[in-house]
């Protein structure tokens, strides 16, 4: 389904219209927002062909999943972004895919987001009494995309601190599994943030960048700093979680070594005793010690003395 909102300069109001009612030539003050969230591929192609948008932009726009991208041809600019739509970092379902094609007068949007609250924030706000500058809508969408990550990252800081304290005192495999899930999610969103950070980094230093058509250098630098900060935060949290994993593995390895040391000392003490038991357990006829009246007690005393001597030796060497 195609939803078209047309701002009529003569009446200074927004009106829902059909594609057939859309003027072939827009007046200088007219504005059009076309919402293709629920449109089929054929309907999307129909709308984009109506504005004679280049096939390469059309192909990228209608693709179900596309990494963040910026491209421009003629008067239209394609901007693809990804927001974070899940509640937290414990589970990653899918990103909020934001596909925009816009000019000074036209905005075509397709937003795929399973989070209703974020979807509402990404949807342009139609004011029936006033017109709108398309670049302001695009700017608001960019800021909303960055905020979708920032809120979760700020909340995650406290959660990670609690997890770090828990791992320090009573780390277990369940917490390790949670850490691995967090690392997986952070790695995925870090890729999205890298793409989006690079988009605005290139826009700052390229004189012919299409974003310069609609935004000032100050605004582009602000966009870049937002995504660069988000990217740095995800890197920091990922490294901290990696440190927790390494710390847990080191602690577990140390505990295993301590247990192995105890088992080794026990084995070192009992192997000689087992050797003595093995000798006197042989069924030879000529074993003089078997005829001794106190042989049993002497053997037990020798075995006890050997065990105690072993323990004393471990204590002197600092192994126990």
Tab-separated table of C-alpha atoms in Angstrom:
chain	number	residue	atom	x	y	z
A	1	UNK	CA	0.000	0.000	0.000
A	2	UNK	CA	1.282	3.442	-0.996
A	3	UNK	CA	0.653	6.323	1.408
A	4	UNK	CA	1.187	9.787	-0.075
A	5	UNK	CA	1.016	13.031	1.887
A	6	UNK	CA	1.055	16.177	-0.226
A	7	UNK	CA	1.573	19.697	1.076
A	8	UNK	CA	-0.506	22.098	-0.982
A	9	UNK	CA	0.985	25.625	-0.831
A	10	UNK	CA	-2.314	27.292	-1.773
A	11	UNK	CA	-4.165	25.863	1.233
A	12	UNK	CA	-1.050	25.495	3.436
A	13	UNK	CA	-2.137	22.029	4.528
A	14	UNK	CA	-1.180	18.385	4.162
A	15	UNK	CA	-3.559	16.189	2.245
A	16	UNK	CA	-3.518	12.403	1.678
A	17	UNK	CA	-3.689	11.735	-2.050
A	18	UNK	CA	-3.244	8.835	-4.449
A	19	UNK	CA	-0.370	8.405	-6.853
A	20	UNK	CA	-2.667	9.325	-9.742
A	21	UNK	CA	-3.518	12.634	-8.052
A	22	UNK	CA	0.107	13.608	-7.594
A	23	UNK	CA	0.953	16.541	-9.906
A	24	UNK	CA	3.413	15.732	-12.670
A	25	UNK	CA	5.270	18.960	-11.943
A	26	UNK	CA	5.579	20.179	-8.359
A	27	UNK	CA	5.390	23.846	-7.559
A	28	UNK	CA	8.335	25.426	-5.786
A	29	UNK	CA	6.631	25.374	-2.376
A	30	UNK	CA	5.066	21.923	-2.652
A	31	UNK	CA	6.278	19.000	-0.537
A	32	UNK	CA	5.615	15.274	-0.879
A	33	UNK	CA	6.191	12.454	1.569
A	34	UNK	CA	5.587	8.946	0.257
A	35	UNK	CA	5.444	6.164	2.852
A	36	UNK	CA	6.249	2.734	1.367
A	37	UNK	CA	6.450	0.755	4.613
A	38	UNK	CA	3.596	-1.547	3.550
A	39	UNK	CA	4.084	-1.306	-0.217
A	40	UNK	CA	4.886	-4.283	-2.414
A	41	UNK	CA	7.993	-4.371	-4.577
A	42	UNK	CA	5.920	-3.544	-7.654
A	43	UNK	CA	4.372	-0.556	-5.908
A	44	UNK	CA	7.782	0.659	-4.785
A	45	UNK	CA	9.131	0.424	-8.311
A	46	UNK	CA	6.060	2.227	-9.633
A	47	UNK	CA	6.614	5.166	-7.283
A	48	UNK	CA	10.336	5.417	-7.942
A	49	UNK	CA	9.858	5.233	-11.679
A	50	UNK	CA	7.292	8.040	-11.352
A	51	UNK	CA	10.146	10.331	-10.269
A	52	UNK	CA	12.595	8.902	-12.847
A	53	UNK	CA	15.001	7.742	-10.156
A	54	UNK	CA	18.092	5.929	-11.406
A	55	UNK	CA	17.818	2.090	-11.521
A	56	UNK	CA	20.867	1.619	-9.276
A	57	UNK	CA	19.227	3.684	-6.532
A	58	UNK	CA	15.951	1.827	-7.021
A	59	UNK	CA	17.687	-1.541	-6.672
A	60	UNK	CA	19.362	-0.563	-3.402
A	61	UNK	CA	16.200	1.047	-2.033
A	62	UNK	CA	13.888	-1.935	-2.519
A	63	UNK	CA	16.388	-4.506	-1.249
A	64	UNK	CA	15.176	-6.150	1.963
A	65	UNK	CA	18.490	-5.885	3.795
A	66	UNK	CA	21.201	-3.482	2.779
A	67	UNK	CA	24.167	-2.174	4.775
A	68	UNK	CA	24.228	1.566	5.499
A	69	UNK	CA	24.984	3.474	2.337
A	70	UNK	CA	24.936	6.942	0.795
A	71	UNK	CA	24.655	7.502	-2.948
A	72	UNK	CA	23.305	10.292	-5.142
A	73	UNK	CA	22.367	10.717	-8.764
A	74	UNK	CA	20.836	13.780	-10.404
A	75	UNK	CA	18.553	15.484	-7.851
A	76	UNK	CA	17.868	12.508	-5.616
A	77	UNK	CA	19.936	11.060	-2.783
A	78	UNK	CA	19.752	7.508	-1.381
A	79	UNK	CA	20.470	7.138	2.320
A	80	UNK	CA	20.291	3.710	3.969
A	81	UNK	CA	20.715	3.489	7.742
A	82	UNK	CA	20.206	0.942	10.488
A	83	UNK	CA	18.878	1.667	13.964
A	84	UNK	CA	18.861	-0.591	17.018
A	85	UNK	CA	15.323	-1.868	17.601
A	86	UNK	CA	15.728	-4.431	20.414
A	87	UNK	CA	15.137	-3.768	24.101
A	88	UNK	CA	18.705	-4.497	25.201
A	89	UNK	CA	21.845	-6.350	24.125
A	90	UNK	CA	20.890	-9.750	25.509
A	91	UNK	CA	19.197	-10.684	22.232
A	92	UNK	CA	19.537	-9.439	18.656
A	93	UNK	CA	16.510	-9.956	16.418
A	94	UNK	CA	17.101	-7.535	13.559
A	95	UNK	CA	18.009	-3.916	12.941
A	96	UNK	CA	15.571	-1.165	12.065
A	97	UNK	CA	16.181	-0.788	8.340
A	98	UNK	CA	15.713	2.832	7.199
A	99	UNK	CA	15.714	3.419	3.432
A	100	UNK	CA	15.319	7.006	2.219
A	101	UNK	CA	15.322	8.591	-1.208
A	102	UNK	CA	14.905	12.334	-1.042
A	103	UNK	CA	15.320	15.640	-2.810
A	104	UNK	CA	14.465	19.203	-1.773
A	105	UNK	CA	10.754	18.567	-2.289
A	106	UNK	CA	10.263	14.803	-2.153
A	107	UNK	CA	10.873	12.214	0.552
A	108	UNK	CA	10.311	8.529	-0.192
A	109	UNK	CA	10.745	6.341	2.880
A	110	UNK	CA	10.588	2.654	3.662
A	111	UNK	CA	11.199	1.730	7.291
A	112	UNK	CA	11.235	-1.878	8.437
A	113	UNK	CA	11.188	-1.938	12.247
A	114	UNK	CA	9.688	-4.508	14.645
A	115	UNK	CA	9.756	-2.007	17.541
A	116	UNK	CA	6.552	0.115	17.346
A	117	UNK	CA	7.961	2.856	19.573
A	118	UNK	CA	11.100	3.297	17.469
A	119	UNK	CA	9.053	3.096	14.277
A	120	UNK	CA	6.904	6.009	15.490
A	121	UNK	CA	10.022	8.044	16.248
A	122	UNK	CA	11.436	7.359	12.772
A	123	UNK	CA	8.204	8.373	11.044
A	124	UNK	CA	8.063	12.029	9.917
A	125	UNK	CA	5.602	14.113	11.867
A	126	UNK	CA	2.985	15.667	9.605
A	127	UNK	CA	1.849	19.094	10.784
A	128	UNK	CA	-1.396	19.882	9.033
A	129	UNK	CA	-0.933	23.615	9.480
A	130	UNK	CA	2.603	24.053	8.248
A	131	UNK	CA	4.873	22.725	5.553
A	132	UNK	CA	8.142	20.972	6.253
A	133	UNK	CA	11.664	21.098	4.952
A	134	UNK	CA	12.631	17.623	3.749
A	135	UNK	CA	16.181	17.993	5.051
A	136	UNK	CA	14.780	18.608	8.564
A	137	UNK	CA	12.931	15.299	8.397
A	138	UNK	CA	16.054	13.490	7.214
A	139	UNK	CA	18.081	15.161	9.962
A	140	UNK	CA	15.558	14.052	12.583
A	141	UNK	CA	15.676	10.483	11.281
A	142	UNK	CA	19.492	10.453	11.454
A	143	UNK	CA	19.402	11.731	15.041
A	144	UNK	CA	16.760	9.145	15.974
A	145	UNK	CA	18.869	6.339	14.512
A	146	UNK	CA	21.879	7.408	16.582
A	147	UNK	CA	19.709	7.791	19.708
A	148	UNK	CA	18.407	4.230	19.301
A	149	UNK	CA	21.948	3.008	20.001
A	150	UNK	CA	22.897	5.602	22.613
A	151	UNK	CA	20.046	4.816	25.000
A	152	UNK	CA	20.864	1.093	25.000
A	153	UNK	CA	24.609	1.706	25.406
A	154	UNK	CA	24.077	4.010	28.389
A	155	UNK	CA	21.819	1.445	30.075
A	156	UNK	CA	24.296	-1.305	29.282
A	157	UNK	CA	27.072	0.472	31.178
A	158	UNK	CA	25.408	-0.172	34.547
A	159	UNK	CA	24.470	-3.720	33.580
A	160	UNK	CA	28.037	-4.475	32.587
A	161	UNK	CA	29.343	-3.107	35.898
A	162	UNK	CA	26.991	-5.433	37.795
A	163	UNK	CA	28.042	-8.343	35.610
A	164	UNK	CA	31.697	-7.557	36.237
A	165	UNK	CA	31.157	-7.566	40.024
A	166	UNK	CA	29.246	-10.851	39.800
A	167	UNK	CA	31.991	-12.455	37.721
A	168	UNK	CA	34.601	-11.258	40.208
A	169	UNK	CA	32.910	-12.870	43.193
A	170	UNK	CA	30.993	-15.867	41.849
A	171	UNK	CA	31.484	-16.274	38.125
A	172	UNK	CA	29.771	-19.237	36.505
A	173	UNK	CA	29.061	-20.713	33.090
A	174	UNK	CA	25.615	-19.085	32.885
A	175	UNK	CA	27.140	-15.636	33.205
A	176	UNK	CA	29.794	-16.604	30.672
A	177	UNK	CA	27.052	-17.531	28.199
A	178	UNK	CA	25.421	-14.126	28.791
A	179	UNK	CA	28.730	-12.382	28.150
A	180	UNK	CA	29.191	-14.272	24.900
A	181	UNK	CA	25.710	-13.182	23.761
A	182	UNK	CA	26.532	-9.579	24.605
A	183	UNK	CA	29.783	-9.782	22.653
A	184	UNK	CA	27.987	-11.221	19.637
A	185	UNK	CA	25.404	-8.413	19.631
A	186	UNK	CA	28.032	-5.692	20.132
A	187	UNK	CA	30.068	-7.103	17.255
A	188	UNK	CA	27.040	-6.961	14.945
A	189	UNK	CA	25.993	-3.419	15.809
A	190	UNK	CA	29.615	-2.299	15.653
A	191	UNK	CA	29.600	-3.143	11.948
A	192	UNK	CA	26.509	-0.998	11.403
A	193	UNK	CA	28.033	1.892	13.327
A	194	UNK	CA	31.255	1.627	11.352
A	195	UNK	CA	29.372	1.995	8.066
A	196	UNK	CA	27.345	4.941	9.339
A	197	UNK	CA	30.340	6.666	10.899
A	198	UNK	CA	32.225	6.401	7.601
A	199	UNK	CA	29.275	7.891	5.701
A	200	UNK	CA	29.514	11.140	7.629
A	201	UNK	CA	33.309	11.081	7.824
A	202	UNK	CA	33.423	11.037	4.033
A	203	UNK	CA	30.787	13.771	3.868
A	204	UNK	CA	32.950	16.126	5.918
A	205	UNK	CA	36.045	15.818	3.737
A	206	UNK	CA	34.532	15.336	0.274
A	207	UNK	CA	33.551	18.580	-1.399
A	208	UNK	CA	31.076	16.867	-3.758
A	209	UNK	CA	29.430	14.654	-1.152
A	210	UNK	CA	25.623	14.502	-1.686
A	211	UNK	CA	24.910	15.217	1.979
A	212	UNK	CA	26.328	18.692	1.472
A	213	UNK	CA	23.266	19.468	-0.639
A	214	UNK	CA	21.031	19.458	2.423
A	215	UNK	CA	23.224	19.926	5.500
A	216	UNK	CA	25.883	22.344	6.666
A	217	UNK	CA	29.383	21.198	7.557
A	218	UNK	CA	28.570	21.804	11.238
A	219	UNK	CA	25.566	19.473	11.053
A	220	UNK	CA	27.578	16.792	9.243
A	221	UNK	CA	30.323	17.016	11.849
A	222	UNK	CA	27.696	16.629	14.567
A	223	UNK	CA	26.340	13.491	12.837
A	224	UNK	CA	29.848	12.094	12.532
A	225	UNK	CA	30.673	12.757	16.188
A	226	UNK	CA	27.482	11.032	17.311
A	227	UNK	CA	28.240	7.830	15.406
A	228	UNK	CA	31.962	7.966	16.164
A	229	UNK	CA	31.156	8.159	19.888
A	230	UNK	CA	28.742	5.232	19.584
A	231	UNK	CA	31.356	3.234	17.702
A	232	UNK	CA	33.954	3.978	20.403
A	233	UNK	CA	31.534	2.934	23.154
A	234	UNK	CA	30.798	-0.408	21.487
A	235	UNK	CA	34.521	-1.017	21.048
A	236	UNK	CA	35.112	-0.205	24.718
A	237	UNK	CA	32.323	-2.454	25.986
A	238	UNK	CA	33.404	-5.286	23.690
A	239	UNK	CA	36.975	-5.058	24.988
A	240	UNK	CA	35.773	-4.991	28.594
A	241	UNK	CA	33.650	-8.085	28.038
A	242	UNK	CA	36.634	-9.777	26.402
A	243	UNK	CA	38.677	-8.946	29.517
A	244	UNK	CA	35.976	-10.545	31.684
A	245	UNK	CA	36.123	-13.693	29.556
A	246	UNK	CA	39.902	-13.846	29.809
A	247	UNK	CA	39.758	-13.185	33.551
A	248	UNK	CA	37.201	-15.956	34.059
A	249	UNK	CA	39.246	-18.400	32.005
A	250	UNK	CA	42.397	-17.478	33.939
A	251	UNK	CA	40.607	-17.935	37.269
A	252	UNK	CA	39.156	-21.264	36.168
A	253	UNK	CA	42.561	-22.411	34.951
A	254	UNK	CA	44.109	-21.400	38.280
A	255	UNK	CA	41.473	-23.339	40.206
A	256	UNK	CA	42.077	-26.410	38.046
A	257	UNK	CA	45.822	-26.094	38.654
A	258	UNK	CA	45.230	-25.919	42.407
A	259	UNK	CA	43.116	-29.065	42.286
A	260	UNK	CA	45.699	-30.821	40.151
A	261	UNK	CA	48.401	-29.833	42.635
A	262	UNK	CA	46.453	-31.448	45.468
A	263	UNK	CA	45.874	-34.592	43.418
A	264	UNK	CA	49.563	-34.694	42.500
A	265	UNK	CA	50.640	-34.453	46.147
A	266	UNK	CA	48.201	-37.186	47.146
A	267	UNK	CA	49.457	-39.377	44.324
A	268	UNK	CA	53.091	-38.672	45.241
A	269	UNK	CA	52.453	-39.822	48.819
A	270	UNK	CA	50.378	-42.901	48.027
A	271	UNK	CA	52.358	-44.270	45.073
A	272	UNK	CA	55.276	-45.441	47.326
A	273	UNK	CA	52.779	-46.866	49.807
A	274	UNK	CA	51.012	-48.700	47.004
A	275	UNK	CA	54.388	-50.009	45.884
A	276	UNK	CA	55.028	-51.475	49.358
A	277	UNK	CA	51.547	-52.992	49.459
A	278	UNK	CA	52.138	-54.491	46.013
A	279	UNK	CA	55.383	-56.120	47.090
A	280	UNK	CA	53.965	-57.776	50.175
A	281	UNK	CA	50.826	-58.765	48.352
A	282	UNK	CA	52.786	-61.163	46.103
A	283	UNK	CA	52.213	-64.860	46.854
A	284	UNK	CA	55.802	-66.113	46.979
A	285	UNK	CA	56.671	-68.902	49.457
A	286	UNK	CA	60.073	-67.504	50.460
A	287	UNK	CA	59.253	-64.079	51.918
A	288	UNK	CA	61.146	-63.855	55.250
A	289	UNK	CA	59.293	-60.723	56.406
A	290	UNK	CA	56.049	-62.707	56.536
A	291	UNK	CA	57.516	-64.770	59.422
A	292	UNK	CA	58.271	-61.715	61.581
A	293	UNK	CA	55.977	-61.384	64.575
A	294	UNK	CA	55.962	-57.567	64.333
A	295	UNK	CA	56.279	-57.349	60.531
A	296	UNK	CA	52.792	-55.938	60.058
A	297	UNK	CA	53.325	-53.131	62.571
A	298	UNK	CA	56.797	-52.332	61.272
A	299	UNK	CA	55.470	-52.055	57.706
A	300	UNK	CA	52.595	-49.790	58.788
A	301	UNK	CA	55.031	-47.599	60.745
A	302	UNK	CA	57.353	-47.350	57.731
A	303	UNK	CA	54.446	-46.465	55.464
A	304	UNK	CA	53.189	-43.802	57.925
A	305	UNK	CA	56.713	-42.368	58.274
A	306	UNK	CA	57.052	-42.204	54.485
A	307	UNK	CA	53.727	-40.373	54.129
A	308	UNK	CA	54.562	-37.870	56.863
A	309	UNK	CA	58.035	-37.315	55.397
A	310	UNK	CA	56.425	-36.523	52.045
A	311	UNK	CA	54.080	-33.968	53.621
A	312	UNK	CA	56.983	-32.362	55.506
A	313	UNK	CA	58.960	-32.132	52.255
A	314	UNK	CA	56.028	-30.449	50.456
A	315	UNK	CA	55.713	-27.976	53.349
A	316	UNK	CA	59.407	-27.109	53.275
A	317	UNK	CA	59.302	-26.492	49.527
A	318	UNK	CA	56.199	-24.332	49.880
A	319	UNK	CA	54.036	-26.584	47.755
A	320	UNK	CA	51.442	-27.006	50.507
